[in-house]
mmCIF file of C-alpha atoms and ligand atoms in Angstrom:
data_model
loop_
_atom_site.group_PDB
_atom_site.id
_atom_site.type_symbol
_atom_site.label_atom_id
_atom_site.label_comp_id
_atom_site.label_asym_id
_atom_site.label_seq_id
_atom_site.Cartn_x
_atom_site.Cartn_y
_atom_site.Cartn_z
ATOM 1 C CA UNK W 72 -89.716 -193.879 -151.225
ATOM 2 C CA UNK W 73 -90.830 -196.718 -153.430
ATOM 3 C CA UNK W 74 -88.871 -198.843 -155.889
ATOM 4 C CA UNK W 75 -89.660 -198.640 -159.602
ATOM 5 C CA UNK W 76 -91.827 -201.520 -160.883
ATOM 6 C CA UNK W 77 -90.073 -204.832 -161.540
ATOM 7 C CA UNK W 78 -90.914 -208.458 -162.251
ATOM 8 C CA UNK W 79 -90.197 -210.858 -159.423
ATOM 9 C CA UNK W 80 -88.594 -214.265 -159.904
ATOM 10 C CA UNK W 81 -87.880 -216.833 -157.174
ATOM 11 C CA UNK W 82 -85.786 -219.639 -158.680
ATOM 12 C CA UNK W 83 -84.724 -222.725 -156.717
ATOM 13 C CA UNK W 84 -81.795 -223.968 -158.825
ATOM 14 C CA UNK W 85 -78.618 -222.392 -160.202
ATOM 15 C CA UNK W 86 -79.643 -223.431 -163.714
ATOM 16 C CA UNK W 87 -82.875 -221.443 -163.319
ATOM 17 C CA UNK W 88 -80.989 -218.405 -161.998
ATOM 18 C CA UNK W 89 -78.630 -218.418 -164.986
ATOM 19 C CA UNK W 90 -81.516 -218.965 -167.441
ATOM 20 C CA UNK W 91 -83.421 -216.023 -165.910
ATOM 21 C CA UNK W 92 -80.345 -213.784 -166.095
ATOM 22 C CA UNK W 93 -79.993 -214.708 -169.791
ATOM 23 C CA UNK W 94 -83.686 -214.162 -170.421
ATOM 24 C CA UNK W 95 -83.571 -210.631 -168.991
ATOM 25 C CA UNK W 96 -80.457 -209.833 -171.028
ATOM 26 C CA UNK W 97 -78.499 -207.860 -168.427
ATOM 27 C CA UNK W 98 -81.524 -205.910 -167.175
ATOM 28 C CA UNK W 99 -82.272 -208.121 -164.128
ATOM 29 C CA UNK W 100 -80.687 -207.876 -160.686
ATOM 30 C CA UNK W 101 -80.025 -210.675 -158.249
ATOM 31 C CA UNK W 102 -81.583 -210.083 -154.824
ATOM 32 C CA UNK W 103 -79.779 -211.669 -151.862
ATOM 33 C CA UNK W 104 -80.301 -210.057 -148.423
ATOM 34 C CA UNK W 105 -81.456 -206.786 -150.000
ATOM 35 C CA UNK W 106 -79.503 -204.665 -147.486
ATOM 36 C CA UNK W 107 -77.673 -202.756 -150.220
ATOM 37 C CA UNK W 108 -79.945 -203.354 -153.204
ATOM 38 C CA UNK W 109 -83.271 -202.313 -151.650
ATOM 39 C CA UNK W 110 -82.077 -198.805 -150.682
ATOM 40 C CA UNK W 111 -80.654 -198.413 -154.209
ATOM 41 C CA UNK W 112 -84.034 -199.398 -155.672
ATOM 42 C CA UNK W 113 -85.971 -197.180 -153.315
ATOM 43 C CA UNK W 114 -83.785 -194.214 -154.203
ATOM 44 C CA UNK W 115 -84.154 -195.242 -157.858
ATOM 45 C CA UNK W 116 -80.415 -195.459 -158.420
ATOM 46 C CA UNK W 117 -81.094 -198.930 -159.843
ATOM 47 C CA UNK W 118 -83.994 -199.728 -162.195
ATOM 48 C CA UNK W 119 -83.819 -203.426 -163.043
ATOM 49 C CA UNK W 120 -86.643 -204.950 -165.074
ATOM 50 C CA UNK W 121 -86.674 -207.959 -162.758
ATOM 51 C CA UNK W 122 -85.413 -209.085 -159.369
ATOM 52 C CA UNK W 123 -84.133 -212.656 -159.175
ATOM 53 C CA UNK W 124 -84.546 -213.509 -155.509
ATOM 54 C CA UNK W 125 -82.074 -216.122 -154.231
ATOM 55 C CA UNK W 126 -84.055 -216.455 -150.987
ATOM 56 C CA UNK W 127 -85.212 -219.977 -151.860
ATOM 57 C CA UNK W 128 -81.731 -221.178 -152.831
ATOM 58 C CA UNK W 129 -81.196 -222.956 -149.532
ATOM 59 C CA UNK W 130 -78.396 -225.068 -151.021
ATOM 60 C CA UNK W 131 -76.286 -221.870 -151.202
ATOM 61 C CA UNK W 132 -76.441 -221.544 -147.400
ATOM 62 C CA UNK W 133 -73.575 -223.525 -145.826
ATOM 63 C CA UNK W 134 -70.193 -223.262 -144.123
ATOM 64 C CA UNK W 135 -67.875 -226.270 -144.323
ATOM 65 C CA UNK W 136 -64.186 -227.097 -144.321
ATOM 66 C CA UNK W 137 -62.869 -228.624 -147.533
ATOM 67 C CA UNK W 138 -59.279 -229.116 -148.740
ATOM 68 C CA UNK W 139 -57.665 -226.591 -146.398
ATOM 69 C CA UNK W 140 -60.295 -223.908 -146.966
ATOM 70 C CA UNK W 141 -63.563 -222.783 -145.445
ATOM 71 C CA UNK W 142 -66.184 -222.988 -148.185
ATOM 72 C CA UNK W 143 -69.100 -220.610 -147.702
ATOM 73 C CA UNK W 144 -72.255 -220.637 -149.823
ATOM 74 C CA UNK W 145 -73.104 -217.231 -151.291
ATOM 75 C CA UNK W 146 -76.469 -217.065 -149.479
ATOM 76 C CA UNK W 147 -74.964 -217.674 -146.024
ATOM 77 C CA UNK W 148 -75.820 -214.709 -143.809
ATOM 78 C CA UNK W 149 -73.192 -212.753 -141.941
ATOM 79 C CA UNK W 150 -74.943 -213.743 -138.742
ATOM 80 C CA UNK W 151 -74.322 -217.425 -139.559
ATOM 81 C CA UNK W 152 -70.633 -216.666 -140.165
ATOM 82 C CA UNK W 153 -70.454 -214.735 -136.889
ATOM 83 C CA UNK W 154 -72.025 -217.624 -134.972
ATOM 84 C CA UNK W 155 -70.123 -220.443 -136.695
ATOM 85 C CA UNK W 156 -67.791 -222.365 -134.382
ATOM 86 C CA UNK W 157 -65.942 -223.635 -137.452
ATOM 87 C CA UNK W 158 -65.216 -220.061 -138.605
ATOM 88 C CA UNK W 159 -64.279 -218.965 -135.074
ATOM 89 C CA UNK W 160 -61.769 -221.776 -134.657
ATOM 90 C CA UNK W 161 -60.433 -222.229 -138.207
ATOM 91 C CA UNK W 162 -60.692 -218.761 -139.729
ATOM 92 C CA UNK W 163 -60.879 -216.299 -136.823
ATOM 93 C CA UNK W 164 -60.009 -213.294 -139.031
ATOM 94 C CA UNK W 165 -63.245 -213.852 -140.947
ATOM 95 C CA UNK W 166 -65.154 -214.063 -137.667
ATOM 96 C CA UNK W 167 -63.557 -210.883 -136.315
ATOM 97 C CA UNK W 168 -64.218 -208.973 -139.528
ATOM 98 C CA UNK W 169 -67.895 -209.957 -139.423
ATOM 99 C CA UNK W 170 -68.378 -208.299 -136.051
ATOM 100 C CA UNK W 171 -67.316 -204.963 -137.621
ATOM 101 C CA UNK W 172 -70.000 -205.139 -140.295
ATOM 102 C CA UNK W 173 -73.041 -202.935 -139.725
ATOM 103 C CA UNK W 174 -75.507 -204.011 -136.986
ATOM 104 C CA UNK W 175 -77.073 -207.356 -135.960
ATOM 105 C CA UNK W 176 -80.285 -206.622 -137.919
ATOM 106 C CA UNK W 177 -78.285 -206.116 -141.116
ATOM 107 C CA UNK W 178 -76.060 -209.126 -140.450
ATOM 108 C CA UNK W 179 -79.227 -211.220 -139.992
ATOM 109 C CA UNK W 180 -80.320 -210.501 -143.574
ATOM 110 C CA UNK W 181 -77.119 -209.560 -145.431
ATOM 111 C CA UNK W 182 -75.243 -212.393 -147.113
ATOM 112 C CA UNK W 183 -71.579 -213.134 -147.724
ATOM 113 C CA UNK W 184 -72.193 -213.324 -151.486
ATOM 114 C CA UNK W 185 -74.084 -210.012 -151.405
ATOM 115 C CA UNK W 186 -71.205 -208.195 -149.711
ATOM 116 C CA UNK W 187 -68.664 -209.586 -152.167
ATOM 117 C CA UNK W 188 -70.825 -208.840 -155.225
ATOM 118 C CA UNK W 189 -71.645 -205.345 -153.943
ATOM 119 C CA UNK W 190 -67.866 -204.621 -153.716
ATOM 120 C CA UNK W 191 -68.178 -201.519 -151.579
ATOM 121 C CA UNK W 192 -64.637 -200.079 -151.224
ATOM 122 C CA UNK W 193 -65.160 -199.586 -147.476
ATOM 123 C CA UNK W 194 -66.511 -203.086 -146.811
ATOM 124 C CA UNK W 195 -64.629 -205.556 -144.630
ATOM 125 C CA UNK W 196 -65.209 -208.846 -146.478
ATOM 126 C CA UNK W 197 -63.606 -207.851 -149.805
ATOM 127 C CA UNK W 198 -60.442 -206.730 -147.962
ATOM 128 C CA UNK W 199 -60.322 -209.953 -145.944
ATOM 129 C CA UNK W 200 -60.853 -211.954 -149.146
ATOM 130 C CA UNK W 201 -57.888 -210.236 -150.823
ATOM 131 C CA UNK W 202 -55.722 -210.625 -147.719
ATOM 132 C CA UNK W 203 -56.477 -214.338 -147.463
ATOM 133 C CA UNK W 204 -56.294 -215.066 -151.209
ATOM 134 C CA UNK W 205 -59.871 -216.277 -151.262
ATOM 135 C CA UNK W 206 -61.357 -217.856 -154.363
ATOM 136 C CA UNK W 207 -64.745 -217.006 -155.852
ATOM 137 C CA UNK W 208 -66.836 -219.710 -157.486
ATOM 138 C CA UNK W 209 -69.118 -218.349 -160.195
ATOM 139 C CA UNK W 210 -71.837 -220.055 -162.253
ATOM 140 C CA UNK W 211 -72.852 -218.882 -165.716
ATOM 141 C CA UNK W 212 -74.127 -220.116 -169.072
ATOM 142 C CA UNK W 213 -70.810 -221.872 -169.813
ATOM 143 C CA UNK W 214 -70.748 -223.693 -166.474
ATOM 144 C CA UNK W 215 -68.604 -222.918 -163.438
ATOM 145 C CA UNK W 216 -65.428 -220.836 -163.154
ATOM 146 C CA UNK W 217 -63.164 -219.690 -160.326
ATOM 147 C CA UNK W 218 -61.706 -216.234 -159.860
ATOM 148 C CA UNK W 219 -58.972 -215.248 -157.379
ATOM 149 C CA UNK W 220 -59.881 -212.410 -155.006
ATOM 150 C CA UNK W 221 -57.075 -210.287 -156.491
ATOM 151 C CA UNK W 222 -58.895 -210.414 -159.867
ATOM 152 C CA UNK W 223 -62.463 -210.245 -158.554
ATOM 153 C CA UNK W 224 -62.679 -206.624 -157.373
ATOM 154 C CA UNK W 225 -62.336 -204.355 -160.411
ATOM 155 C CA UNK W 226 -63.350 -200.868 -159.203
ATOM 156 C CA UNK W 227 -66.107 -199.120 -157.196
ATOM 157 C CA UNK W 228 -69.082 -201.487 -156.877
ATOM 158 C CA UNK W 229 -67.772 -203.494 -159.842
ATOM 159 C CA UNK W 230 -66.547 -207.081 -159.874
ATOM 160 C CA UNK W 231 -65.484 -209.697 -162.395
ATOM 161 C CA UNK W 232 -69.062 -211.067 -162.358
ATOM 162 C CA UNK W 233 -70.670 -210.839 -165.789
ATOM 163 C CA UNK W 234 -74.322 -209.850 -166.234
ATOM 164 C CA UNK W 235 -75.368 -213.460 -166.758
ATOM 165 C CA UNK W 236 -73.369 -214.928 -163.864
ATOM 166 C CA UNK W 237 -74.095 -215.649 -160.225
ATOM 167 C CA UNK W 238 -71.642 -215.989 -157.363
ATOM 168 C CA UNK W 239 -72.210 -219.340 -155.673
ATOM 169 C CA UNK W 240 -69.348 -219.887 -153.203
ATOM 170 C CA UNK W 241 -66.412 -218.172 -151.538
ATOM 171 C CA UNK W 242 -63.453 -220.353 -150.532
ATOM 172 C CA UNK W 243 -61.293 -218.877 -147.790
ATOM 173 C CA UNK W 244 -57.985 -220.669 -147.071
ATOM 174 C CA UNK W 245 -57.190 -221.619 -143.479
ATOM 175 C CA UNK W 246 -54.060 -219.863 -142.187
ATOM 176 C CA UNK W 247 -50.875 -221.881 -141.573
ATOM 177 C CA UNK W 248 -49.328 -222.373 -138.102
ATOM 178 C CA UNK W 249 -47.532 -219.427 -136.436
ATOM 179 C CA UNK W 250 -49.445 -216.972 -138.565
ATOM 180 C CA UNK W 251 -51.178 -214.103 -136.804
ATOM 181 C CA UNK W 252 -53.863 -211.765 -138.096
ATOM 182 C CA UNK W 253 -55.563 -208.527 -137.237
ATOM 183 C CA UNK W 254 -58.279 -206.250 -138.584
ATOM 184 C CA UNK W 255 -58.407 -202.625 -137.471
ATOM 185 C CA UNK W 256 -60.694 -199.858 -138.594
ATOM 186 C CA UNK W 257 -61.925 -196.386 -137.812
ATOM 187 C CA UNK W 258 -65.569 -195.483 -138.384
ATOM 188 C CA UNK W 259 -67.566 -192.557 -137.066
ATOM 189 C CA UNK W 260 -69.842 -194.935 -135.141
ATOM 190 C CA UNK W 261 -69.564 -198.673 -134.625
ATOM 191 C CA UNK W 262 -71.572 -200.274 -137.421
ATOM 192 C CA UNK W 263 -70.888 -197.541 -139.965
ATOM 193 C CA UNK W 264 -68.803 -198.351 -143.005
ATOM 194 C CA UNK W 265 -65.091 -197.919 -142.268
ATOM 195 C CA UNK W 266 -63.469 -194.581 -143.012
ATOM 196 C CA UNK W 267 -60.284 -196.617 -143.348
ATOM 197 C CA UNK W 268 -59.436 -200.175 -142.356
ATOM 198 C CA UNK W 269 -56.345 -202.383 -142.359
ATOM 199 C CA UNK W 270 -55.990 -206.152 -142.428
ATOM 200 C CA UNK W 271 -52.620 -207.707 -141.575
ATOM 201 C CA UNK W 272 -51.512 -211.332 -141.768
ATOM 202 C CA UNK W 273 -48.049 -212.087 -140.468
ATOM 203 C CA UNK W 274 -46.141 -215.369 -140.450
ATOM 204 C CA UNK W 275 -43.251 -215.600 -137.987
ATOM 205 C CA UNK W 276 -40.299 -218.034 -137.964
ATOM 206 C CA UNK W 277 -37.649 -217.764 -135.250
ATOM 207 C CA UNK W 278 -38.735 -214.201 -134.434
ATOM 208 C CA UNK W 279 -38.481 -213.035 -138.059
ATOM 209 C CA UNK W 280 -41.252 -212.063 -140.439
ATOM 210 C CA UNK W 281 -41.422 -214.939 -142.890
ATOM 211 C CA UNK W 282 -44.570 -213.801 -144.670
ATOM 212 C CA UNK W 283 -46.613 -210.610 -144.598
ATOM 213 C CA UNK W 284 -49.816 -209.502 -146.188
ATOM 214 C CA UNK W 285 -51.309 -206.065 -145.582
ATOM 215 C CA UNK W 286 -54.532 -204.877 -147.217
ATOM 216 C CA UNK W 287 -56.151 -201.466 -146.777
ATOM 217 C CA UNK W 288 -59.809 -200.678 -147.362
ATOM 218 C CA UNK W 289 -61.825 -197.475 -147.506
ATOM 219 C CA UNK W 290 -58.910 -195.696 -149.171
ATOM 220 C CA UNK W 291 -59.465 -196.375 -152.877
ATOM 221 C CA UNK W 292 -61.830 -197.989 -155.339
ATOM 222 C CA UNK W 293 -60.969 -201.544 -154.256
ATOM 223 C CA UNK W 294 -59.096 -203.184 -151.361
ATOM 224 C CA UNK W 295 -55.429 -202.305 -151.872
ATOM 225 C CA UNK W 296 -52.390 -204.349 -150.936
ATOM 226 C CA UNK W 297 -49.706 -202.309 -149.197
ATOM 227 C CA UNK W 298 -46.822 -204.061 -150.942
ATOM 228 C CA UNK W 299 -44.188 -201.571 -149.750
ATOM 229 C CA UNK W 300 -45.108 -202.423 -146.151
ATOM 230 C CA UNK W 301 -44.976 -206.141 -146.907
ATOM 231 C CA UNK W 302 -41.532 -205.830 -148.508
ATOM 232 C CA UNK W 303 -40.206 -203.812 -145.564
ATOM 233 C CA UNK W 304 -41.169 -206.657 -143.198
ATOM 234 C CA UNK W 305 -40.012 -209.821 -144.938
ATOM 235 C CA UNK W 306 -36.861 -211.299 -143.421
ATOM 236 C CA UNK W 307 -36.696 -208.694 -140.622
ATOM 237 C CA UNK W 308 -36.838 -209.387 -136.881
ATOM 238 C CA UNK W 309 -40.358 -208.645 -135.625
ATOM 239 C CA UNK W 310 -40.438 -205.645 -133.272
ATOM 240 C CA UNK W 311 -42.564 -202.609 -132.504
ATOM 241 C CA UNK W 312 -39.887 -200.445 -134.132
ATOM 242 C CA UNK W 313 -39.999 -202.480 -137.351
ATOM 243 C CA UNK W 314 -43.788 -202.278 -137.469
ATOM 244 C CA UNK W 315 -43.687 -198.496 -136.997
ATOM 245 C CA UNK W 316 -41.119 -198.022 -139.781
ATOM 246 C CA UNK W 317 -42.892 -200.405 -142.147
ATOM 247 C CA UNK W 318 -46.292 -198.815 -141.449
ATOM 248 C CA UNK W 319 -44.940 -195.428 -142.547
ATOM 249 C CA UNK W 320 -44.934 -196.889 -146.053
ATOM 250 C CA UNK W 321 -48.650 -197.711 -145.909
ATOM 251 C CA UNK W 322 -49.663 -194.627 -147.868
ATOM 252 C CA UNK W 323 -47.049 -195.295 -150.578
ATOM 253 C CA UNK W 324 -48.617 -196.478 -153.792
ATOM 254 C CA UNK W 325 -52.157 -195.662 -152.695
ATOM 255 C CA UNK W 326 -53.900 -194.604 -155.875
ATOM 256 C CA UNK W 327 -56.626 -191.959 -155.915
ATOM 257 C CA UNK W 328 -57.165 -191.920 -152.170
ATOM 258 C CA UNK W 329 -60.823 -191.173 -151.445
ATOM 259 C CA UNK W 330 -61.631 -187.671 -150.228
ATOM 260 C CA UNK W 331 -65.243 -187.107 -149.230
ATOM 261 C CA UNK W 332 -67.542 -185.628 -146.616
ATOM 262 C CA UNK W 333 -66.325 -188.190 -144.030
ATOM 263 C CA UNK W 334 -62.574 -187.590 -144.332
ATOM 264 C CA UNK W 335 -59.985 -185.937 -146.547
ATOM 265 C CA UNK W 336 -57.516 -188.007 -148.559
ATOM 266 C CA UNK W 337 -54.736 -186.723 -146.294
ATOM 267 C CA UNK W 338 -56.509 -187.914 -143.147
ATOM 268 C CA UNK W 339 -57.212 -191.288 -144.738
ATOM 269 C CA UNK W 340 -53.519 -191.693 -145.599
ATOM 270 C CA UNK W 341 -52.634 -190.851 -142.008
ATOM 271 C CA UNK W 342 -55.157 -193.413 -140.731
ATOM 272 C CA UNK W 343 -53.746 -196.009 -143.126
ATOM 273 C CA UNK W 344 -50.361 -195.712 -141.403
ATOM 274 C CA UNK W 345 -51.715 -195.740 -137.851
ATOM 275 C CA UNK W 346 -54.021 -198.698 -138.465
ATOM 276 C CA UNK W 347 -51.322 -200.658 -140.291
ATOM 277 C CA UNK W 348 -48.973 -200.280 -137.317
ATOM 278 C CA UNK W 349 -51.666 -201.428 -134.894
ATOM 279 C CA UNK W 350 -52.648 -204.330 -137.128
ATOM 280 C CA UNK W 351 -49.048 -205.533 -137.496
ATOM 281 C CA UNK W 352 -48.447 -205.392 -133.737
ATOM 282 C CA UNK W 353 -51.600 -207.387 -133.000
ATOM 283 C CA UNK W 354 -50.910 -209.904 -135.768
ATOM 284 C CA UNK W 355 -47.390 -210.486 -134.406
ATOM 285 C CA UNK W 356 -48.758 -211.053 -130.911
ATOM 286 C CA UNK W 357 -51.169 -213.671 -132.263
ATOM 287 C CA UNK W 358 -48.472 -215.387 -134.353
HETATM 288 C C1 LIG K 682 -77.021 -199.150 -142.314
HETATM 289 C C2 LIG K 682 -76.121 -200.091 -143.039
HETATM 290 C C3 LIG K 682 -74.803 -200.214 -142.609
HETATM 291 C C4 LIG K 682 -73.924 -201.077 -143.266
HETATM 292 N N1 LIG K 682 -72.631 -201.176 -142.825
HETATM 293 C C5 LIG K 682 -71.792 -202.022 -143.449
HETATM 294 C C6 LIG K 682 -70.456 -202.168 -142.997
HETATM 295 O O1 LIG K 682 -70.013 -201.546 -142.030
HETATM 296 N N2 LIG K 682 -69.651 -203.018 -143.691
HETATM 297 C C7 LIG K 682 -70.098 -203.734 -144.777
HETATM 298 O O2 LIG K 682 -69.328 -204.495 -145.353
HETATM 299 N N3 LIG K 682 -71.357 -203.643 -145.195
HETATM 300 C C8 LIG K 682 -72.223 -202.808 -144.570
HETATM 301 N N4 LIG K 682 -73.506 -202.701 -145.020
HETATM 302 C C9 LIG K 682 -73.912 -203.454 -146.229
HETATM 303 C C10 LIG K 682 -74.386 -204.846 -145.844
HETATM 304 O O3 LIG K 682 -73.284 -205.594 -145.403
HETATM 305 C C11 LIG K 682 -75.070 -205.606 -147.015
HETATM 306 O O4 LIG K 682 -75.635 -206.733 -146.438
HETATM 307 C C12 LIG K 682 -74.205 -206.101 -148.126
HETATM 308 O O5 LIG K 682 -73.450 -205.076 -148.730
HETATM 309 C C13 LIG K 682 -75.043 -206.693 -149.255
HETATM 310 O O6 LIG K 682 -75.474 -207.968 -148.916
HETATM 311 P P1 LIG K 682 -76.945 -208.421 -149.258
HETATM 312 O O7 LIG K 682 -77.000 -209.902 -149.085
HETATM 313 O O8 LIG K 682 -77.922 -207.618 -148.506
HETATM 314 O O9 LIG K 682 -77.008 -208.133 -150.856
HETATM 315 P P2 LIG K 682 -78.097 -207.374 -151.722
HETATM 316 O O10 LIG K 682 -78.343 -206.024 -151.194
HETATM 317 O O11 LIG K 682 -79.272 -208.249 -151.963
HETATM 318 O O12 LIG K 682 -77.275 -207.301 -153.114
HETATM 319 C C14 LIG K 682 -76.159 -206.436 -153.235
HETATM 320 C C15 LIG K 682 -75.616 -206.521 -154.678
HETATM 321 O O13 LIG K 682 -74.992 -207.776 -154.917
HETATM 322 C C16 LIG K 682 -75.647 -208.494 -155.967
HETATM 323 N N5 LIG K 682 -75.654 -209.892 -155.540
HETATM 324 C C17 LIG K 682 -76.062 -210.367 -154.341
HETATM 325 N N6 LIG K 682 -75.834 -211.684 -154.246
HETATM 326 C C18 LIG K 682 -75.271 -212.061 -155.414
HETATM 327 C C19 LIG K 682 -74.798 -213.313 -155.937
HETATM 328 N N7 LIG K 682 -74.841 -214.445 -155.219
HETATM 329 N N8 LIG K 682 -74.270 -213.351 -157.190
HETATM 330 C C20 LIG K 682 -74.198 -212.198 -157.928
HETATM 331 N N9 LIG K 682 -74.623 -210.984 -157.499
HETATM 332 C C21 LIG K 682 -75.151 -210.926 -156.263
HETATM 333 C C22 LIG K 682 -77.027 -207.845 -156.093
HETATM 334 O O14 LIG K 682 -77.552 -207.966 -157.405
HETATM 335 C C23 LIG K 682 -76.712 -206.405 -155.745
HETATM 336 O O15 LIG K 682 -76.178 -205.746 -156.855
HETATM 337 C C24 LIG K 682 -74.399 -201.850 -144.382
HETATM 338 C C25 LIG K 682 -75.734 -201.752 -144.803
HETATM 339 C C26 LIG K 682 -76.583 -200.876 -144.148
HETATM 340 C C27 LIG K 682 -78.022 -200.801 -144.608
#
């Protein structure tokens, strides 16, 4: 399988990237790690006139702590996130979620920006971004803008990025004290995309659930907040029984649950409940 013909561009500045996107008038594609885009080209599902390779944009490869958040350049590989001591100590949920993504070879090439821009409904990073209220920094012809994770993921493989924009940074807030987290998923084999996954973030005060955030992935077109579960937890004393009752609500409000060759919608809804319960229990332990 070979990709269709395309022009190749290798810019070194954001201004050049934006100018090239403008020049190709929505027909060009940005190339990051190529782990999702290259198969799409080879199968001819995508036929861009040009590839704008960010491989030389070394200034988009960084992880640093700034103003209570971990700022990650879009071209930072997943392997760098996995190996970062800063991420491990200050944003361990992001570290843990990285270890679920694909295989080391893919994490060596695949980038954080690529995963976010790809917006696969079964991917870990988008769900973690929504759970943590991450912020996306985007550059375009009118300069820079920021988009909250809750507004970034629109539907299957579709984000708030416009054709002439490039994602430059993801800002992931550091969790407050006494806040625990967990990511759980079921996949056919380790390294496959999740059939269903759950992310839970739980803040405890005096044994009660002060804050709760639960996000499911692999169930619908985008990561979905399980608000009924969150509401069932707030103000209640943390216990296994509470987590079990709250988790029963995980399938409530799930829109258009995916049903495909991997699992029926019914099975996915069942998994959503089981994984939510496990995630809440582990998050409480960590808090
Ligand atoms: C066998 C296999 C298993 C996998 N399993 C998983 C898994 O379990 N979980 C998971 O999350 N992922 C998985 N992936 C996908 C992998 O994580 C990819 O690395 C990721 O989806 C895309 O990152 P990339 O850097 O390779 O982006 P690319 O493939 O280069 O680009 C992907 C898309 O994003 C756009 N894009 C990239 N960077 C930017 C940017 N900075 N600004 C704007 N648009 C941009 C591109 O134009 C393209 O449309 C798997 C991939 C394979 C091949």
